[in-house]
């Protein structure tokens, strides 16, 4: 499997790209944490900084896609080596979308606090889903950094917890809205934030699936069987 | 620009993949139209068929990604040729996500009709956004088939209309919910459907951006300047 193309230089260049992708991962992770904090305390200038930061993330997406293309053309990787580049290209897309969702959280936080939150403890509603998703995101970047297939499998299972928590929030919000229609507007904003968080969980799961694709050479997207491979907790 | 790699065989294989991607595009387009129809008339078995269809779309994603990898390894494309393959890989991801959103529309249609719609004409609420998005999706596939950069530019502008329409729906729904809290549950379902449609518009826009990347060799993602290039309507 280690043909002529799997040169030291190829490995070095690929590692360079992978470090940059991890840097991008760190950026969107910070964006997400900051956006959550803005939602919690209503710091509007901070929310605006999170929104502005998205441009840097977007630029990184474009330049990293470019770097992957250059690597392919210059080094003409074997099928085995190409798998890592293909997965990296997909991970870059997911990271950019995570940045988009974090930006939405910041934008909604700004809007909600400008209008004033009414009727319920809005941050308490999302505390659990935010914590679970932050961990998933962190772990997915960690699994990508270390190409750890086992950790990746756990992330895929963890995303189910996030989805379940979203449905719980939805039910609570409907109750609030029904009991006091004055809460409808802020309840909807809280729901949009919860939805954005839930999507970040989906992207973390996608990243985990690409890690497994690199490590095990099998494409497990859309496969249910995988959960049987999980060690009992 | 037509180096040794740009052989007839490469072109043929790439065309083969592109036809398959267009086939996948046709599948998600049908999924979307069917899901909208289920939402309109409340045909539950039909909604279940749309949801089941998603597996075929998912499998096509995996096999088309694979075909792109094989093409790169076997034909070692030049930078110029690689651009089309890279764009195709990205388009495949967006098509799969469109399938996911169409599935959500079908699932919500099923749930809404099983519980009974109350208080407002739910399909009328989304008629405009559904029509605009169907057209965007159709046009984006058309632009990808013919690699038509001009049409792609128009799609990018068209997505703003979809986003604007979503905000209109959101305001109407808040009004309904406030006036009659018994509508909250079905209004939320209608909002989720509108949100899924709005995201399909985003994906159509992504596809249009990849078309421009292939045609003009520039990456216009995240660029605002582009709208200046649009002909006055």
Tab-separated table of C-alpha atoms in Angstrom:
chain	number	residue	atom	x	y	z
A	1	UNK	CA	0.000	0.000	0.000
A	2	UNK	CA	3.019	2.302	0.428
A	3	UNK	CA	3.768	3.052	-3.202
A	4	UNK	CA	6.098	5.614	-4.711
A	5	UNK	CA	3.676	8.460	-4.020
A	6	UNK	CA	3.595	7.905	-0.310
A	7	UNK	CA	6.784	9.928	-0.037
A	8	UNK	CA	7.984	11.757	3.001
A	9	UNK	CA	7.211	15.027	1.280
A	10	UNK	CA	3.612	14.004	0.670
A	11	UNK	CA	3.242	13.073	4.323
A	12	UNK	CA	4.734	16.386	5.418
A	13	UNK	CA	2.455	18.428	3.179
A	14	UNK	CA	-0.583	16.466	4.268
A	15	UNK	CA	0.363	16.994	7.906
A	16	UNK	CA	0.660	20.728	7.185
A	17	UNK	CA	-2.882	20.776	5.829
A	18	UNK	CA	-4.150	18.708	8.727
A	19	UNK	CA	-2.663	21.180	11.240
A	20	UNK	CA	-4.398	24.011	9.445
A	21	UNK	CA	-7.684	22.107	9.534
A	22	UNK	CA	-7.242	21.627	13.268
A	23	UNK	CA	-6.570	25.340	13.601
A	24	UNK	CA	-9.831	25.959	11.750
A	25	UNK	CA	-11.478	23.488	14.111
A	26	UNK	CA	-10.159	25.441	17.089
A	27	UNK	CA	-11.550	28.626	15.584
A	28	UNK	CA	-15.084	27.293	15.173
A	29	UNK	CA	-14.930	25.705	18.606
A	30	UNK	CA	-14.114	29.119	20.105
A	31	UNK	CA	-16.828	30.739	17.969
A	32	UNK	CA	-19.340	28.257	19.356
A	33	UNK	CA	-18.266	28.707	23.006
A	34	UNK	CA	-18.317	32.482	22.653
A	35	UNK	CA	-21.733	32.428	20.986
A	36	UNK	CA	-23.139	30.343	23.840
A	37	UNK	CA	-21.686	32.768	26.365
A	38	UNK	CA	-23.316	35.674	24.498
A	39	UNK	CA	-26.620	33.851	24.632
A	40	UNK	CA	-26.146	33.296	28.367
A	41	UNK	CA	-25.135	36.799	29.450
A	42	UNK	CA	-26.403	38.966	26.595
A	43	UNK	CA	-23.069	40.573	25.667
A	44	UNK	CA	-23.984	42.202	22.352
A	45	UNK	CA	-20.564	43.541	21.230
A	46	UNK	CA	-19.172	40.069	21.877
A	47	UNK	CA	-21.936	38.535	19.738
A	48	UNK	CA	-20.972	40.914	16.958
A	49	UNK	CA	-17.348	39.806	17.210
A	50	UNK	CA	-18.412	36.163	16.831
A	51	UNK	CA	-20.386	37.114	13.722
A	52	UNK	CA	-17.385	38.991	12.268
A	53	UNK	CA	-15.051	36.072	13.009
A	54	UNK	CA	-17.011	33.973	10.533
A	55	UNK	CA	-15.257	35.681	7.634
A	56	UNK	CA	-11.877	34.379	8.769
A	57	UNK	CA	-13.345	30.868	8.993
A	58	UNK	CA	-14.794	31.189	5.497
A	59	UNK	CA	-11.474	32.320	4.071
A	60	UNK	CA	-9.747	29.395	5.682
A	61	UNK	CA	-12.232	27.035	4.018
A	62	UNK	CA	-11.396	28.387	0.575
A	63	UNK	CA	-7.618	28.333	1.100
A	64	UNK	CA	-7.631	24.835	2.606
A	65	UNK	CA	-9.697	23.427	-0.258
A	66	UNK	CA	-7.105	24.951	-2.517
A	67	UNK	CA	-4.259	23.393	-0.579
A	68	UNK	CA	-5.914	19.962	-0.896
A	69	UNK	CA	-6.248	20.401	-4.667
A	70	UNK	CA	-2.609	21.403	-5.005
A	71	UNK	CA	-1.526	18.412	-2.981
A	72	UNK	CA	-3.494	16.027	-5.198
A	73	UNK	CA	-2.171	17.500	-8.440
A	74	UNK	CA	1.428	17.751	-7.265
A	75	UNK	CA	1.741	14.444	-5.423
A	76	UNK	CA	-0.713	12.262	-7.331
A	77	UNK	CA	-1.571	10.160	-4.306
A	78	UNK	CA	-2.380	6.467	-4.323
A	79	UNK	CA	-5.915	5.338	-3.509
A	80	UNK	CA	-4.891	4.826	0.078
A	81	UNK	CA	-3.359	8.278	0.504
A	82	UNK	CA	-6.177	9.964	-1.359
A	83	UNK	CA	-8.650	8.699	1.213
A	84	UNK	CA	-7.205	11.030	3.837
A	85	UNK	CA	-7.347	14.020	1.496
A	86	UNK	CA	-10.945	13.255	0.506
A	87	UNK	CA	-11.954	13.010	4.159
A	88	UNK	CA	-10.112	16.255	4.903
A	89	UNK	CA	-12.001	18.060	2.127
A	90	UNK	CA	-15.283	16.889	3.638
A	91	UNK	CA	-14.229	17.835	7.182
A	92	UNK	CA	-13.383	21.359	5.988
A	93	UNK	CA	-16.940	21.743	4.663
A	94	UNK	CA	-18.414	20.612	7.971
A	95	UNK	CA	-16.195	22.991	9.954
A	96	UNK	CA	-17.325	25.907	7.822
A	97	UNK	CA	-20.965	24.983	8.428
A	98	UNK	CA	-20.293	24.764	12.175
A	99	UNK	CA	-18.998	28.332	11.932
A	100	UNK	CA	-22.270	29.281	10.206
A	101	UNK	CA	-24.350	27.726	12.979
A	102	UNK	CA	-22.263	29.396	15.717
A	103	UNK	CA	-22.824	32.688	13.911
A	104	UNK	CA	-26.568	32.032	13.963
A	105	UNK	CA	-26.419	31.422	17.713
A	106	UNK	CA	-24.599	34.746	18.173
A	107	UNK	CA	-27.055	36.587	15.901
A	108	UNK	CA	-30.072	35.151	17.723
A	109	UNK	CA	-28.473	35.915	21.113
A	110	UNK	CA	-28.072	39.522	20.011
A	111	UNK	CA	-31.657	39.791	18.789
A	112	UNK	CA	-33.097	38.092	21.876
A	113	UNK	CA	-31.235	40.305	24.321
A	114	UNK	CA	-31.965	43.461	22.380
A	115	UNK	CA	-35.671	42.707	22.666
A	116	UNK	CA	-35.428	41.394	26.223
A	117	UNK	CA	-35.951	37.790	27.243
A	118	UNK	CA	-39.322	37.067	28.819
A	119	UNK	CA	-41.003	34.371	30.823
A	120	UNK	CA	-38.375	31.655	31.316
A	121	UNK	CA	-34.704	31.053	32.036
A	122	UNK	CA	-33.588	30.859	28.421
A	123	UNK	CA	-30.049	29.650	29.071
A	124	UNK	CA	-31.158	26.887	31.402
A	125	UNK	CA	-33.240	25.519	28.536
A	126	UNK	CA	-30.180	24.886	26.379
A	127	UNK	CA	-27.560	24.214	29.061
A	128	UNK	CA	-27.644	20.419	28.618
A	129	UNK	CA	-27.656	20.340	24.826
A	130	UNK	CA	-24.896	22.988	24.721
A	131	UNK	CA	-22.649	21.019	27.060
A	132	UNK	CA	-23.212	17.712	25.243
A	133	UNK	CA	-22.572	19.311	21.849
A	134	UNK	CA	-19.450	21.188	22.978
A	135	UNK	CA	-18.020	17.884	24.114
A	136	UNK	CA	-18.974	16.156	20.862
A	137	UNK	CA	-17.326	18.888	18.821
A	138	UNK	CA	-14.185	18.842	20.936
A	139	UNK	CA	-13.989	15.057	20.766
A	140	UNK	CA	-14.559	14.996	17.014
A	141	UNK	CA	-11.593	17.333	16.468
A	142	UNK	CA	-9.558	15.238	18.846
A	143	UNK	CA	-10.521	12.055	16.978
A	144	UNK	CA	-9.562	13.742	13.703
A	145	UNK	CA	-6.212	14.901	15.135
A	146	UNK	CA	-5.312	11.453	16.423
A	147	UNK	CA	-7.252	9.512	13.771
A	148	UNK	CA	-8.913	7.616	16.579
A	149	UNK	CA	-11.622	5.341	15.227
A	150	UNK	CA	-12.866	4.203	18.632
A	151	UNK	CA	-13.441	7.750	19.829
A	152	UNK	CA	-15.181	8.475	16.524
A	153	UNK	CA	-17.629	5.637	17.166
A	154	UNK	CA	-18.492	7.110	20.556
A	155	UNK	CA	-19.197	10.501	18.989
A	156	UNK	CA	-21.676	8.920	16.591
A	157	UNK	CA	-23.543	7.425	19.545
A	158	UNK	CA	-23.297	10.737	21.419
A	159	UNK	CA	-25.119	12.575	18.659
A	160	UNK	CA	-28.254	10.585	19.480
A	161	UNK	CA	-28.185	12.130	22.950
A	162	UNK	CA	-28.060	15.606	21.407
A	163	UNK	CA	-31.002	14.838	19.110
A	164	UNK	CA	-33.010	13.497	22.023
A	165	UNK	CA	-32.246	16.598	24.094
A	166	UNK	CA	-33.441	18.808	21.232
A	167	UNK	CA	-36.823	17.065	21.256
A	168	UNK	CA	-37.049	17.598	25.019
A	169	UNK	CA	-36.413	21.341	24.584
A	170	UNK	CA	-39.025	21.514	21.844
A	171	UNK	CA	-41.661	20.014	24.143
A	172	UNK	CA	-40.796	22.418	26.987
A	173	UNK	CA	-40.962	25.405	24.678
A	174	UNK	CA	-44.395	24.429	23.379
A	175	UNK	CA	-45.580	24.270	26.982
A	176	UNK	CA	-44.193	27.746	27.770
A	177	UNK	CA	-45.741	29.236	24.658
A	178	UNK	CA	-49.126	27.699	25.359
A	179	UNK	CA	-49.184	28.818	28.974
A	180	UNK	CA	-48.097	32.358	28.211
A	181	UNK	CA	-48.305	33.579	24.600
A	182	UNK	CA	-46.126	36.573	25.521
A	183	UNK	CA	-43.169	34.175	25.647
A	184	UNK	CA	-43.684	33.023	22.031
A	185	UNK	CA	-41.100	35.293	20.474
A	186	UNK	CA	-38.291	34.558	22.920
A	187	UNK	CA	-39.226	30.873	23.030
A	188	UNK	CA	-38.842	30.713	19.247
A	189	UNK	CA	-35.432	32.381	19.475
A	190	UNK	CA	-34.385	29.831	22.061
A	191	UNK	CA	-35.634	27.079	19.766
A	192	UNK	CA	-33.562	28.427	16.856
A	193	UNK	CA	-30.512	28.419	19.074
A	194	UNK	CA	-31.235	24.850	20.168
A	195	UNK	CA	-31.692	23.870	16.514
A	196	UNK	CA	-28.340	25.432	15.539
A	197	UNK	CA	-26.664	23.545	18.383
A	198	UNK	CA	-28.300	20.302	17.312
A	199	UNK	CA	-26.917	20.840	13.785
A	200	UNK	CA	-23.430	21.399	15.188
A	201	UNK	CA	-23.853	17.958	16.757
A	202	UNK	CA	-24.712	16.568	13.301
A	203	UNK	CA	-21.549	18.097	11.839
A	204	UNK	CA	-19.430	16.669	14.672
A	205	UNK	CA	-20.934	13.286	13.819
A	206	UNK	CA	-20.068	13.786	10.139
A	207	UNK	CA	-16.449	14.518	11.119
A	208	UNK	CA	-16.383	11.345	13.202
A	209	UNK	CA	-17.662	9.354	10.222
A	210	UNK	CA	-14.858	10.711	8.035
A	211	UNK	CA	-12.324	9.722	10.692
A	212	UNK	CA	-13.627	6.153	10.534
A	213	UNK	CA	-13.468	6.287	6.743
A	214	UNK	CA	-9.752	7.183	6.966
A	215	UNK	CA	-8.898	4.746	9.717
A	216	UNK	CA	-10.833	1.712	8.638
A	217	UNK	CA	-11.164	2.380	4.961
A	218	UNK	CA	-14.857	1.816	5.028
A	219	UNK	CA	-17.557	4.301	4.427
A	220	UNK	CA	-19.977	4.046	7.295
A	221	UNK	CA	-22.116	7.031	6.468
A	222	UNK	CA	-25.790	6.158	6.559
A	223	UNK	CA	-25.056	2.821	8.133
A	224	UNK	CA	-26.951	1.698	11.215
A	225	UNK	CA	-24.899	-1.428	11.790
A	226	UNK	CA	-22.053	0.584	13.238
A	227	UNK	CA	-23.598	0.947	16.667
A	228	UNK	CA	-23.182	-2.777	17.230
A	229	UNK	CA	-19.429	-2.174	17.106
A	230	UNK	CA	-19.577	0.071	20.138
A	231	UNK	CA	-18.125	-1.260	23.346
A	232	UNK	CA	-20.686	-1.570	26.129
A	233	UNK	CA	-20.502	1.471	28.409
B	1	UNK	CA	-4.518	23.834	-20.500
B	2	UNK	CA	-5.232	20.509	-22.270
B	3	UNK	CA	-2.356	18.443	-20.941
B	4	UNK	CA	-1.704	14.738	-21.310
B	5	UNK	CA	-4.215	13.855	-18.598
B	6	UNK	CA	-7.111	15.538	-20.287
B	7	UNK	CA	-7.565	12.442	-22.394
B	8	UNK	CA	-10.734	11.361	-24.073
B	9	UNK	CA	-11.072	8.565	-21.570
B	10	UNK	CA	-10.858	10.972	-18.642
B	11	UNK	CA	-13.556	13.120	-20.214
B	12	UNK	CA	-15.766	10.112	-20.783
B	13	UNK	CA	-15.408	8.870	-17.241
B	14	UNK	CA	-16.023	12.317	-15.822
B	15	UNK	CA	-19.142	12.646	-17.982
B	16	UNK	CA	-20.309	9.286	-16.653
B	17	UNK	CA	-19.988	10.550	-13.092
B	18	UNK	CA	-21.682	13.834	-13.942
B	19	UNK	CA	-24.666	11.962	-15.430
B	20	UNK	CA	-24.965	9.950	-12.243
B	21	UNK	CA	-24.833	13.139	-10.180
B	22	UNK	CA	-27.624	14.566	-12.311
B	23	UNK	CA	-29.583	11.379	-11.756
B	24	UNK	CA	-29.090	11.871	-8.010
B	25	UNK	CA	-30.206	15.482	-8.493
B	26	UNK	CA	-33.380	14.274	-10.201
B	27	UNK	CA	-34.010	11.898	-7.321
B	28	UNK	CA	-33.790	14.589	-4.628
B	29	UNK	CA	-35.854	16.951	-6.766
B	30	UNK	CA	-38.611	14.332	-6.925
B	31	UNK	CA	-38.240	13.657	-3.202
B	32	UNK	CA	-38.734	17.357	-2.515
B	33	UNK	CA	-41.780	17.704	-4.820
B	34	UNK	CA	-43.372	14.603	-3.340
B	35	UNK	CA	-42.712	15.768	0.223
B	36	UNK	CA	-44.388	19.116	-0.536
B	37	UNK	CA	-47.368	17.313	-2.000
B	38	UNK	CA	-47.629	15.156	1.136
B	39	UNK	CA	-47.597	18.309	3.227
B	40	UNK	CA	-50.323	19.782	1.046
B	41	UNK	CA	-52.735	16.851	0.931
B	42	UNK	CA	-51.676	14.781	3.955
B	43	UNK	CA	-50.977	11.538	2.111
B	44	UNK	CA	-49.224	9.555	4.849
B	45	UNK	CA	-48.179	6.417	2.926
B	46	UNK	CA	-46.688	8.704	0.288
B	47	UNK	CA	-44.737	10.584	2.995
B	48	UNK	CA	-43.378	7.251	4.183
B	49	UNK	CA	-42.248	6.420	0.649
B	50	UNK	CA	-40.348	9.736	0.461
B	51	UNK	CA	-38.637	8.901	3.753
B	52	UNK	CA	-37.696	5.419	2.523
B	53	UNK	CA	-36.344	6.836	-0.745
B	54	UNK	CA	-33.657	8.654	1.237
B	55	UNK	CA	-31.676	5.431	1.600
B	56	UNK	CA	-31.218	5.182	-2.166
B	57	UNK	CA	-29.991	8.787	-2.231
B	58	UNK	CA	-27.544	8.071	0.592
B	59	UNK	CA	-26.161	5.027	-1.183
B	60	UNK	CA	-25.677	7.052	-4.333
B	61	UNK	CA	-23.661	9.605	-2.351
B	62	UNK	CA	-21.258	6.943	-1.111
B	63	UNK	CA	-20.839	5.287	-4.519
B	64	UNK	CA	-20.369	8.591	-6.356
B	65	UNK	CA	-17.722	9.774	-3.885
B	66	UNK	CA	-16.007	6.500	-4.560
B	67	UNK	CA	-16.220	6.968	-8.317
B	68	UNK	CA	-14.610	10.425	-7.956
B	69	UNK	CA	-11.748	8.970	-5.921
B	70	UNK	CA	-11.146	6.237	-8.474
B	71	UNK	CA	-11.118	8.782	-11.278
B	72	UNK	CA	-8.500	10.898	-9.507
B	73	UNK	CA	-6.228	7.961	-8.722
B	74	UNK	CA	-6.541	6.366	-12.151
B	75	UNK	CA	-6.346	9.467	-14.340
B	76	UNK	CA	-4.224	11.813	-12.210
B	77	UNK	CA	-5.928	14.927	-13.509
B	78	UNK	CA	-4.267	18.281	-14.082
B	79	UNK	CA	-5.204	21.204	-11.835
B	80	UNK	CA	-7.728	22.322	-14.393
B	81	UNK	CA	-9.441	18.953	-14.687
B	82	UNK	CA	-9.339	18.395	-10.956
B	83	UNK	CA	-11.428	21.502	-10.390
B	84	UNK	CA	-14.453	19.799	-11.945
B	85	UNK	CA	-14.000	16.690	-9.821
B	86	UNK	CA	-13.601	18.758	-6.630
B	87	UNK	CA	-16.761	20.698	-7.427
B	88	UNK	CA	-18.583	17.441	-8.168
B	89	UNK	CA	-17.572	15.999	-4.795
B	90	UNK	CA	-19.000	19.092	-3.091
B	91	UNK	CA	-22.210	19.007	-5.167
B	92	UNK	CA	-22.761	15.366	-4.168
B	93	UNK	CA	-22.653	16.379	-0.483
B	94	UNK	CA	-25.199	19.141	-1.044
B	95	UNK	CA	-27.526	16.805	-2.938
B	96	UNK	CA	-27.434	14.319	-0.094
B	97	UNK	CA	-28.316	17.078	2.384
B	98	UNK	CA	-31.201	18.187	0.140
B	99	UNK	CA	-32.469	14.613	0.386
B	100	UNK	CA	-32.239	14.888	4.181
B	101	UNK	CA	-34.250	18.112	4.213
B	102	UNK	CA	-36.897	16.672	1.863
B	103	UNK	CA	-37.140	13.710	4.225
B	104	UNK	CA	-37.715	16.115	7.121
B	105	UNK	CA	-40.528	17.798	5.181
B	106	UNK	CA	-42.146	14.397	4.604
B	107	UNK	CA	-41.713	13.377	8.253
B	108	UNK	CA	-43.215	16.630	9.517
B	109	UNK	CA	-46.064	16.388	6.987
B	110	UNK	CA	-46.828	12.946	8.343
B	111	UNK	CA	-46.765	14.110	11.956
B	112	UNK	CA	-48.828	17.234	11.258
B	113	UNK	CA	-51.543	15.368	9.417
B	114	UNK	CA	-51.658	12.537	11.936
B	115	UNK	CA	-52.382	15.079	14.677
B	116	UNK	CA	-54.665	17.231	12.499
B	117	UNK	CA	-53.838	20.727	11.271
B	118	UNK	CA	-55.555	23.530	13.178
B	119	UNK	CA	-56.272	27.203	12.796
B	120	UNK	CA	-54.736	28.206	9.472
B	121	UNK	CA	-54.236	27.095	5.878
B	122	UNK	CA	-50.835	25.469	6.426
B	123	UNK	CA	-49.977	24.874	2.761
B	124	UNK	CA	-50.806	28.437	1.764
B	125	UNK	CA	-48.187	29.610	4.243
B	126	UNK	CA	-45.378	27.831	2.399
B	127	UNK	CA	-46.709	27.977	-1.178
B	128	UNK	CA	-44.465	30.901	-2.201
B	129	UNK	CA	-41.244	29.671	-0.590
B	130	UNK	CA	-41.875	26.159	-1.947
B	131	UNK	CA	-42.337	27.405	-5.503
B	132	UNK	CA	-39.294	29.705	-5.390
B	133	UNK	CA	-37.104	26.952	-3.922
B	134	UNK	CA	-38.295	24.287	-6.384
B	135	UNK	CA	-37.271	26.594	-9.187
B	136	UNK	CA	-33.896	27.353	-7.595
B	137	UNK	CA	-33.176	23.654	-7.174
B	138	UNK	CA	-34.219	22.852	-10.720
B	139	UNK	CA	-32.150	25.716	-12.097
B	140	UNK	CA	-29.103	24.778	-10.042
B	141	UNK	CA	-29.150	21.254	-11.496
B	142	UNK	CA	-29.643	22.731	-14.935
B	143	UNK	CA	-26.699	25.109	-14.410
B	144	UNK	CA	-24.579	22.167	-13.233
B	145	UNK	CA	-25.617	20.067	-16.261
B	146	UNK	CA	-24.767	22.809	-18.760
B	147	UNK	CA	-22.021	24.434	-16.643
B	148	UNK	CA	-23.813	27.728	-17.120
B	149	UNK	CA	-22.163	30.434	-15.027
B	150	UNK	CA	-24.742	33.106	-15.823
B	151	UNK	CA	-27.618	30.974	-14.650
B	152	UNK	CA	-25.612	30.141	-11.546
B	153	UNK	CA	-25.271	33.835	-10.719
B	154	UNK	CA	-29.034	34.246	-10.943
B	155	UNK	CA	-29.572	31.349	-8.548
B	156	UNK	CA	-27.348	33.022	-5.961
B	157	UNK	CA	-29.480	36.150	-6.172
B	158	UNK	CA	-32.654	34.021	-6.069
B	159	UNK	CA	-31.666	32.527	-2.733
B	160	UNK	CA	-32.058	35.958	-1.126
B	161	UNK	CA	-35.725	35.853	-2.144
B	162	UNK	CA	-36.120	32.500	-0.399
B	163	UNK	CA	-34.472	33.797	2.783
B	164	UNK	CA	-36.701	36.859	2.761
B	165	UNK	CA	-39.787	34.710	2.290
B	166	UNK	CA	-38.775	32.574	5.250
B	167	UNK	CA	-38.687	35.640	7.503
B	168	UNK	CA	-42.163	36.601	6.266
B	169	UNK	CA	-43.504	33.166	7.178
B	170	UNK	CA	-41.883	33.390	10.601
B	171	UNK	CA	-43.673	36.671	11.332
B	172	UNK	CA	-47.036	35.289	10.189
B	173	UNK	CA	-46.617	32.217	12.317
B	174	UNK	CA	-45.826	34.238	15.429
B	175	UNK	CA	-49.038	36.194	14.834
B	176	UNK	CA	-51.118	33.009	14.508
B	177	UNK	CA	-49.601	31.528	17.632
B	178	UNK	CA	-50.171	34.680	19.661
B	179	UNK	CA	-53.756	35.040	18.533
B	180	UNK	CA	-54.644	31.437	19.163
B	181	UNK	CA	-52.277	29.318	21.286
B	182	UNK	CA	-54.065	26.161	20.104
B	183	UNK	CA	-52.301	26.663	16.760
B	184	UNK	CA	-48.813	26.568	18.343
B	185	UNK	CA	-48.075	22.969	17.612
B	186	UNK	CA	-49.136	22.996	13.968
B	187	UNK	CA	-47.573	26.429	13.446
B	188	UNK	CA	-44.250	25.065	14.690
B	189	UNK	CA	-44.509	22.120	12.313
B	190	UNK	CA	-45.172	24.511	9.454
B	191	UNK	CA	-42.152	26.551	10.543
B	192	UNK	CA	-39.912	23.443	10.511
B	193	UNK	CA	-41.106	22.697	7.008
B	194	UNK	CA	-40.393	26.291	5.932
B	195	UNK	CA	-36.943	26.045	7.534
B	196	UNK	CA	-36.161	22.803	5.691
B	197	UNK	CA	-37.227	24.427	2.418
B	198	UNK	CA	-35.069	27.474	3.145
B	199	UNK	CA	-32.087	25.181	3.667
B	200	UNK	CA	-32.755	23.453	0.342
B	201	UNK	CA	-32.446	26.948	-1.140
B	202	UNK	CA	-29.052	27.304	0.578
B	203	UNK	CA	-27.894	24.026	-0.918
B	204	UNK	CA	-29.073	25.079	-4.400
B	205	UNK	CA	-27.009	28.231	-3.921
B	206	UNK	CA	-23.983	26.153	-2.903
B	207	UNK	CA	-24.363	24.092	-6.099
B	208	UNK	CA	-24.519	27.316	-8.135
B	209	UNK	CA	-21.302	28.526	-6.470
B	210	UNK	CA	-19.520	25.298	-7.415
B	211	UNK	CA	-20.687	25.732	-11.025
B	212	UNK	CA	-19.071	29.179	-11.078
B	213	UNK	CA	-15.923	27.713	-9.557
B	214	UNK	CA	-15.723	25.223	-12.438
B	215	UNK	CA	-16.632	27.674	-15.179
B	216	UNK	CA	-14.648	30.691	-14.137
B	217	UNK	CA	-11.965	29.072	-12.059
B	218	UNK	CA	-12.575	31.392	-9.200
B	219	UNK	CA	-13.926	30.550	-5.838
B	220	UNK	CA	-16.756	32.919	-5.115
B	221	UNK	CA	-17.999	31.304	-1.935
B	222	UNK	CA	-18.455	33.846	0.822
B	223	UNK	CA	-17.970	36.719	-1.586
B	224	UNK	CA	-20.466	39.553	-1.678
B	225	UNK	CA	-18.959	41.252	-4.718
B	226	UNK	CA	-20.490	38.715	-6.987
B	227	UNK	CA	-23.905	40.325	-7.054
B	228	UNK	CA	-22.431	43.300	-8.905
B	229	UNK	CA	-21.761	40.912	-11.784
B	230	UNK	CA	-25.457	40.200	-12.192
B	231	UNK	CA	-27.215	41.663	-15.188
B	232	UNK	CA	-29.940	44.134	-14.250
B	233	UNK	CA	-33.321	42.399	-14.360
